[in-house]
PDB file of C-alpha atoms and ligand atoms in Angstrom:
ATOM      1  CA  LYS G   6     134.852 134.550 160.928  1.00  0.00           C
ATOM      2  CA  ASN G   7     131.781 132.446 160.949  1.00  0.00           C
ATOM      3  CA  ILE G   8     129.870 130.769 157.746  1.00  0.00           C
ATOM      4  CA  VAL G   9     126.361 129.562 158.250  1.00  0.00           C
ATOM      5  CA  ILE G  10     125.025 126.875 156.313  1.00  0.00           C
ATOM      6  CA  LEU G  11     121.711 126.572 155.536  1.00  0.00           C
ATOM      7  CA  ILE G  12     120.003 122.963 153.851  1.00  0.00           C
ATOM      8  CA  SER G  13     116.904 121.664 153.380  1.00  0.00           C
ATOM      9  CA  GLY G  14     118.364 117.499 153.225  1.00  0.00           C
ATOM     10  CA  GLY G  15     120.877 114.896 152.631  1.00  0.00           C
ATOM     11  CA  GLY G  16     124.182 118.996 152.922  1.00  0.00           C
ATOM     12  CA  SER G  17     125.955 116.810 150.722  1.00  0.00           C
ATOM     13  CA  ASN G  18     127.108 120.063 149.594  1.00  0.00           C
ATOM     14  CA  MET G  19     127.361 121.173 153.063  1.00  0.00           C
ATOM     15  CA  ALA G  20     129.304 118.419 154.246  1.00  0.00           C
ATOM     16  CA  THR G  21     131.788 118.677 151.578  1.00  0.00           C
ATOM     17  CA  ILE G  22     132.180 122.080 152.997  1.00  0.00           C
ATOM     18  CA  VAL G  23     132.750 121.194 156.456  1.00  0.00           C
ATOM     19  CA  LYS G  24     135.729 118.210 155.366  1.00  0.00           C
ATOM     20  CA  THR G  25     137.363 120.789 153.652  1.00  0.00           C
ATOM     21  CA  ALA G  26     137.281 123.344 156.355  1.00  0.00           C
ATOM     22  CA  GLN G  27     138.688 120.548 158.128  1.00  0.00           C
ATOM     23  CA  GLN G  28     141.474 118.545 155.731  1.00  0.00           C
ATOM     24  CA  GLU G  29     142.717 122.506 154.622  1.00  0.00           C
ATOM     25  CA  LYS G  30     142.413 123.711 158.479  1.00  0.00           C
ATOM     26  CA  TRP G  31     140.338 126.926 157.263  1.00  0.00           C
ATOM     27  CA  ASP G  32     140.362 128.081 160.752  1.00  0.00           C
ATOM     28  CA  GLN G  33     144.138 128.392 161.662  1.00  0.00           C
ATOM     29  CA  ARG G  34     145.415 129.864 157.475  1.00  0.00           C
ATOM     30  CA  TYR G  35     142.021 132.294 157.289  1.00  0.00           C
ATOM     31  CA  GLY G  36     140.201 132.407 160.929  1.00  0.00           C
ATOM     32  CA  ALA G  37     137.246 130.604 158.814  1.00  0.00           C
ATOM     33  CA  ARG G  38     135.149 127.978 160.637  1.00  0.00           C
ATOM     34  CA  VAL G  39     132.237 126.791 160.048  1.00  0.00           C
ATOM     35  CA  ALA G  40     129.645 127.657 163.462  1.00  0.00           C
ATOM     36  CA  ALA G  41     126.697 126.250 162.475  1.00  0.00           C
ATOM     37  CA  VAL G  42     124.068 124.817 160.125  1.00  0.00           C
ATOM     38  CA  ILE G  43     120.773 125.530 159.639  1.00  0.00           C
ATOM     39  CA  SER G  44     117.480 123.769 158.208  1.00  0.00           C
ATOM     40  CA  ASN G  45     113.638 124.524 157.310  1.00  0.00           C
ATOM     41  CA  LYS G  46     114.016 120.806 157.863  1.00  0.00           C
ATOM     42  CA  PRO G  47     113.567 119.102 161.421  1.00  0.00           C
ATOM     43  CA  ASP G  48     114.427 115.975 159.695  1.00  0.00           C
ATOM     44  CA  ALA G  49     117.424 117.289 157.093  1.00  0.00           C
ATOM     45  CA  GLY G  50     119.249 114.535 156.890  1.00  0.00           C
ATOM     46  CA  GLY G  51     122.954 117.218 156.889  1.00  0.00           C
ATOM     47  CA  LEU G  52     121.545 118.276 160.032  1.00  0.00           C
ATOM     48  CA  ALA G  53     123.189 114.761 162.111  1.00  0.00           C
ATOM     49  CA  PHE G  54     126.311 115.057 160.106  1.00  0.00           C
ATOM     50  CA  ALA G  55     126.802 118.793 161.655  1.00  0.00           C
ATOM     51  CA  ARG G  56     126.362 117.501 165.412  1.00  0.00           C
ATOM     52  CA  GLU G  57     128.360 114.736 164.907  1.00  0.00           C
ATOM     53  CA  GLN G  58     131.432 117.080 163.540  1.00  0.00           C
ATOM     54  CA  GLY G  59     130.651 119.492 166.716  1.00  0.00           C
ATOM     55  CA  ILE G  60     128.723 121.574 165.101  1.00  0.00           C
ATOM     56  CA  ALA G  61     126.017 123.638 166.031  1.00  0.00           C
ATOM     57  CA  THR G  62     122.632 122.992 164.483  1.00  0.00           C
ATOM     58  CA  ALA G  63     118.943 124.882 164.427  1.00  0.00           C
ATOM     59  CA  ALA G  64     116.056 123.342 162.462  1.00  0.00           C
ATOM     60  CA  LEU G  65     113.145 126.158 161.977  1.00  0.00           C
ATOM     61  CA  ASP G  66     110.023 124.037 160.586  1.00  0.00           C
ATOM     62  CA  HIS G  67     108.550 126.440 157.664  1.00  0.00           C
ATOM     63  CA  LYS G  68     105.123 124.737 157.804  1.00  0.00           C
ATOM     64  CA  ALA G  69     104.973 126.247 161.718  1.00  0.00           C
ATOM     65  CA  PHE G  70     105.327 130.314 160.860  1.00  0.00           C
ATOM     66  CA  ALA G  71     102.715 132.034 159.515  1.00  0.00           C
ATOM     67  CA  SER G  72     104.007 133.898 156.989  1.00  0.00           C
ATOM     68  CA  ARG G  73     107.478 133.389 154.714  1.00  0.00           C
ATOM     69  CA  GLU G  74     108.000 137.196 156.267  1.00  0.00           C
ATOM     70  CA  ALA G  75     108.117 135.838 159.963  1.00  0.00           C
ATOM     71  CA  PHE G  76     110.092 132.700 158.750  1.00  0.00           C
ATOM     72  CA  ASP G  77     112.693 134.754 157.763  1.00  0.00           C
ATOM     73  CA  ALA G  78     113.083 137.132 160.557  1.00  0.00           C
ATOM     74  CA  GLU G  79     113.492 134.402 163.122  1.00  0.00           C
ATOM     75  CA  LEU G  80     115.397 132.265 160.441  1.00  0.00           C
ATOM     76  CA  ALA G  81     117.965 135.319 160.600  1.00  0.00           C
ATOM     77  CA  ALA G  82     117.288 136.055 164.568  1.00  0.00           C
ATOM     78  CA  THR G  83     118.582 131.969 164.272  1.00  0.00           C
ATOM     79  CA  ILE G  84     121.402 132.682 161.711  1.00  0.00           C
ATOM     80  CA  ASP G  85     122.227 136.346 164.083  1.00  0.00           C
ATOM     81  CA  ARG G  86     123.407 134.517 167.172  1.00  0.00           C
ATOM     82  CA  HIS G  87     126.706 133.143 164.603  1.00  0.00           C
ATOM     83  CA  GLN G  88     127.899 136.590 163.816  1.00  0.00           C
ATOM     84  CA  PRO G  89     127.898 135.268 160.222  1.00  0.00           C
ATOM     85  CA  ALA G  90     130.746 136.863 157.963  1.00  0.00           C
ATOM     86  CA  LEU G  91     128.991 134.578 155.301  1.00  0.00           C
ATOM     87  CA  VAL G  92     125.898 132.909 155.141  1.00  0.00           C
ATOM     88  CA  VAL G  93     126.223 129.390 152.203  1.00  0.00           C
ATOM     89  CA  LEU G  94     122.788 128.583 151.054  1.00  0.00           C
ATOM     90  CA  ALA G  95     123.762 124.571 150.269  1.00  0.00           C
ATOM     91  CA  GLY G  96     120.389 122.907 148.824  1.00  0.00           C
ATOM     92  CA  PHE G  97     118.131 125.574 151.379  1.00  0.00           C
ATOM     93  CA  MET G  98     115.224 125.095 149.320  1.00  0.00           C
ATOM     94  CA  ARG G  99     113.310 127.712 149.760  1.00  0.00           C
ATOM     95  CA  ILE G 100     113.036 131.277 148.630  1.00  0.00           C
ATOM     96  CA  LEU G 101     113.907 133.613 150.398  1.00  0.00           C
ATOM     97  CA  THR G 102     112.341 137.422 151.176  1.00  0.00           C
ATOM     98  CA  PRO G 103     114.033 141.204 149.485  1.00  0.00           C
ATOM     99  CA  GLY G 104     114.300 142.050 153.883  1.00  0.00           C
ATOM    100  CA  PHE G 105     116.121 138.431 154.571  1.00  0.00           C
ATOM    101  CA  VAL G 106     119.020 139.003 151.203  1.00  0.00           C
ATOM    102  CA  ALA G 107     118.931 142.459 151.730  1.00  0.00           C
ATOM    103  CA  HIS G 108     120.279 141.791 155.697  1.00  0.00           C
ATOM    104  CA  TYR G 109     122.908 139.801 154.466  1.00  0.00           C
ATOM    105  CA  ALA G 110     124.148 141.834 151.187  1.00  0.00           C
ATOM    106  CA  GLY G 111     126.850 141.279 149.724  1.00  0.00           C
ATOM    107  CA  ARG G 112     127.364 137.777 151.936  1.00  0.00           C
ATOM    108  CA  LEU G 113     124.547 135.502 150.865  1.00  0.00           C
ATOM    109  CA  ILE G 114     125.424 132.712 148.327  1.00  0.00           C
ATOM    110  CA  ASN G 115     123.452 129.807 146.637  1.00  0.00           C
ATOM    111  CA  ILE G 116     124.871 127.207 144.822  1.00  0.00           C
ATOM    112  CA  HIS G 117     122.272 125.936 141.719  1.00  0.00           C
ATOM    113  CA  PRO G 118     122.456 123.297 139.313  1.00  0.00           C
ATOM    114  CA  SER G 119     122.928 124.696 136.260  1.00  0.00           C
ATOM    115  CA  LEU G 120     124.904 127.171 133.619  1.00  0.00           C
ATOM    116  CA  LEU G 121     123.137 130.528 135.089  1.00  0.00           C
ATOM    117  CA  PRO G 122     121.448 132.300 133.452  1.00  0.00           C
ATOM    118  CA  ALA G 123     119.926 128.887 131.507  1.00  0.00           C
ATOM    119  CA  PHE G 124     117.650 127.168 134.254  1.00  0.00           C
ATOM    120  CA  THR G 125     116.939 129.311 136.820  1.00  0.00           C
ATOM    121  CA  GLY G 126     114.390 127.839 139.166  1.00  0.00           C
ATOM    122  CA  LEU G 127     113.968 123.748 139.292  1.00  0.00           C
ATOM    123  CA  HIS G 128     114.159 120.797 137.231  1.00  0.00           C
ATOM    124  CA  THR G 129     117.107 122.214 136.166  1.00  0.00           C
ATOM    125  CA  HIS G 130     118.265 118.654 134.773  1.00  0.00           C
ATOM    126  CA  GLN G 131     114.880 117.401 132.973  1.00  0.00           C
ATOM    127  CA  ARG G 132     115.008 120.873 131.394  1.00  0.00           C
ATOM    128  CA  ALA G 133     118.793 120.391 130.092  1.00  0.00           C
ATOM    129  CA  ILE G 134     118.004 117.681 129.033  1.00  0.00           C
ATOM    130  CA  ASP G 135     114.473 118.138 127.067  1.00  0.00           C
ATOM    131  CA  ALA G 136     116.085 121.555 125.563  1.00  0.00           C
ATOM    132  CA  GLY G 137     118.743 119.027 123.627  1.00  0.00           C
ATOM    133  CA  CYS G 138     121.981 120.550 125.424  1.00  0.00           C
ATOM    134  CA  LYS G 139     124.928 119.087 124.476  1.00  0.00           C
ATOM    135  CA  PHE G 140     126.451 120.474 128.483  1.00  0.00           C
ATOM    136  CA  ALA G 141     124.706 121.556 131.867  1.00  0.00           C
ATOM    137  CA  GLY G 142     126.797 121.909 134.974  1.00  0.00           C
ATOM    138  CA  VAL G 143     126.189 124.250 138.107  1.00  0.00           C
ATOM    139  CA  THR G 144     127.068 127.916 139.317  1.00  0.00           C
ATOM    140  CA  VAL G 145     127.837 129.117 142.209  1.00  0.00           C
ATOM    141  CA  HIS G 146     126.459 132.739 142.679  1.00  0.00           C
ATOM    142  CA  GLN G 147     125.873 135.984 144.931  1.00  0.00           C
ATOM    143  CA  VAL G 148     122.001 135.836 146.025  1.00  0.00           C
ATOM    144  CA  THR G 149     120.572 138.710 145.469  1.00  0.00           C
ATOM    145  CA  ALA G 150     116.662 139.729 146.031  1.00  0.00           C
ATOM    146  CA  GLU G 151     115.441 137.975 142.808  1.00  0.00           C
ATOM    147  CA  LEU G 152     115.482 133.841 141.905  1.00  0.00           C
ATOM    148  CA  ASP G 153     118.916 132.510 140.655  1.00  0.00           C
ATOM    149  CA  VAL G 154     120.335 135.445 138.844  1.00  0.00           C
ATOM    150  CA  GLY G 155     123.032 137.286 141.353  1.00  0.00           C
ATOM    151  CA  PRO G 156     126.331 137.774 140.072  1.00  0.00           C
ATOM    152  CA  ILE G 157     128.408 134.553 139.112  1.00  0.00           C
ATOM    153  CA  LEU G 158     131.457 133.358 141.788  1.00  0.00           C
ATOM    154  CA  ASP G 159     132.433 130.260 140.151  1.00  0.00           C
ATOM    155  CA  GLN G 160     130.711 127.463 137.702  1.00  0.00           C
ATOM    156  CA  ALA G 161     131.420 123.738 136.526  1.00  0.00           C
ATOM    157  CA  VAL G 162     130.455 122.558 132.811  1.00  0.00           C
ATOM    158  CA  VAL G 163     129.566 118.787 132.627  1.00  0.00           C
ATOM    159  CA  PRO G 164     128.277 116.829 129.235  1.00  0.00           C
ATOM    160  CA  VAL G 165     124.877 115.987 128.797  1.00  0.00           C
ATOM    161  CA  LEU G 166     125.241 112.326 127.574  1.00  0.00           C
ATOM    162  CA  PRO G 167     122.790 110.443 125.481  1.00  0.00           C
ATOM    163  CA  GLY G 168     120.534 108.248 127.174  1.00  0.00           C
ATOM    164  CA  ASP G 169     121.110 110.571 129.997  1.00  0.00           C
ATOM    165  CA  THR G 170     118.068 111.090 132.808  1.00  0.00           C
ATOM    166  CA  ALA G 171     117.401 114.081 134.840  1.00  0.00           C
ATOM    167  CA  GLU G 172     119.067 112.036 137.563  1.00  0.00           C
ATOM    168  CA  THR G 173     122.376 110.609 135.927  1.00  0.00           C
ATOM    169  CA  LEU G 174     123.035 113.848 135.512  1.00  0.00           C
ATOM    170  CA  ALA G 175     121.993 115.034 138.440  1.00  0.00           C
ATOM    171  CA  ALA G 176     124.782 112.701 139.588  1.00  0.00           C
ATOM    172  CA  ARG G 177     127.140 114.094 137.012  1.00  0.00           C
ATOM    173  CA  VAL G 178     126.520 117.689 138.070  1.00  0.00           C
ATOM    174  CA  LEU G 179     126.554 117.034 141.664  1.00  0.00           C
ATOM    175  CA  THR G 180     130.490 115.348 141.457  1.00  0.00           C
ATOM    176  CA  GLN G 181     131.192 119.310 140.158  1.00  0.00           C
ATOM    177  CA  GLU G 182     128.954 121.288 142.861  1.00  0.00           C
ATOM    178  CA  HIS G 183     130.927 119.312 145.150  1.00  0.00           C
ATOM    179  CA  VAL G 184     134.527 120.894 143.287  1.00  0.00           C
ATOM    180  CA  ILE G 185     133.655 124.202 143.193  1.00  0.00           C
ATOM    181  CA  PHE G 186     130.893 124.984 146.241  1.00  0.00           C
ATOM    182  CA  PRO G 187     134.534 124.582 148.122  1.00  0.00           C
ATOM    183  CA  ARG G 188     136.653 126.328 146.334  1.00  0.00           C
ATOM    184  CA  ALA G 189     134.238 129.300 145.567  1.00  0.00           C
ATOM    185  CA  VAL G 190     133.869 129.759 149.714  1.00  0.00           C
ATOM    186  CA  ARG G 191     137.639 129.200 150.188  1.00  0.00           C
ATOM    187  CA  ALA G 192     137.977 132.216 147.765  1.00  0.00           C
ATOM    188  CA  LEU G 193     135.578 134.915 149.776  1.00  0.00           C
ATOM    189  CA  VAL G 194     136.738 133.316 153.172  1.00  0.00           C
ATOM    190  CA  GLN G 195     140.390 134.357 151.867  1.00  0.00           C
ATOM    191  CA  ALA G 196     139.066 137.963 150.755  1.00  0.00           C
ATOM    192  CA  LEU G 197     137.154 138.583 153.839  1.00  0.00           C
TER     193      LEU G 197
HETATM  194  C1  GRF M  21     121.519 119.228 144.631  1.00  0.00           C
HETATM  195  O1  GRF M  21     121.100 118.431 143.424  1.00  0.00           O
HETATM  196  C2  GRF M  21     121.896 120.820 144.175  1.00  0.00           C
HETATM  197  O2  GRF M  21     122.403 120.772 143.058  1.00  0.00           O
HETATM  198  C3  GRF M  21     121.600 121.669 144.831  1.00  0.00           C
HETATM  199  O3  GRF M  21     120.283 120.710 146.488  1.00  0.00           O
HETATM  200  C4  GRF M  21     120.819 118.964 145.957  1.00  0.00           C
HETATM  201  C5  GRF M  21     120.674 118.970 147.167  1.00  0.00           C
HETATM  202  O4  GRF M  21     122.242 119.103 147.475  1.00  0.00           O
HETATM  203  N1  GRF M  21     121.717 122.664 145.341  1.00  0.00           N
HETATM  204  P1  GRF M  21     122.989 119.167 148.985  1.00  0.00           P
HETATM  205  O5  GRF M  21     122.892 116.999 148.515  1.00  0.00           O
HETATM  206  O6  GRF M  21     121.750 118.965 150.268  1.00  0.00           O
HETATM  207  O7  GRF M  21     123.594 119.928 148.920  1.00  0.00           O
END
């Protein structure tokens, strides 16, 4: 059971999943492995980490494609070379076309830094602070054609503290991302 992880930046969520899979021996216990890490940013820091771990990597610069559909078609072809049982969006900052989402229906998950359905979209931490929220958090969900609203798989909550900035809140949320994302992926690969 191959897992393909898509990233756009540092890939701390991807790295946490890779390390958890290694430490918990997912390959032996569930026949599951992270087969590839793919990015839409050739300079994504997470690609270097994946290469160091001996994981196949690929980068597709979305600026090199004439349309969103053309990019998604090439992205799907690249992903499918690894016969994925599960595709994981981990800090992947692209909106995917309905055709791409349909192709991976039921085996495509994402992590979003808010307590969905609150605060879909961007700048979630600043919006939570501006709204006077006392709690914030993170959601792992199935990806559907509509942005950030698929079935919820797992969540974690953190307090919003007096004086919090978007950066301090983001850091607190990120630590919980690293807890629930590996937990959610493990639960899925156990069930595959
Ligand atoms: C994180 O802030 C997370 O909330 C969102 O993307 C950002 C970067 O994640 N999913 P990562 O370090 O690239 O995994």
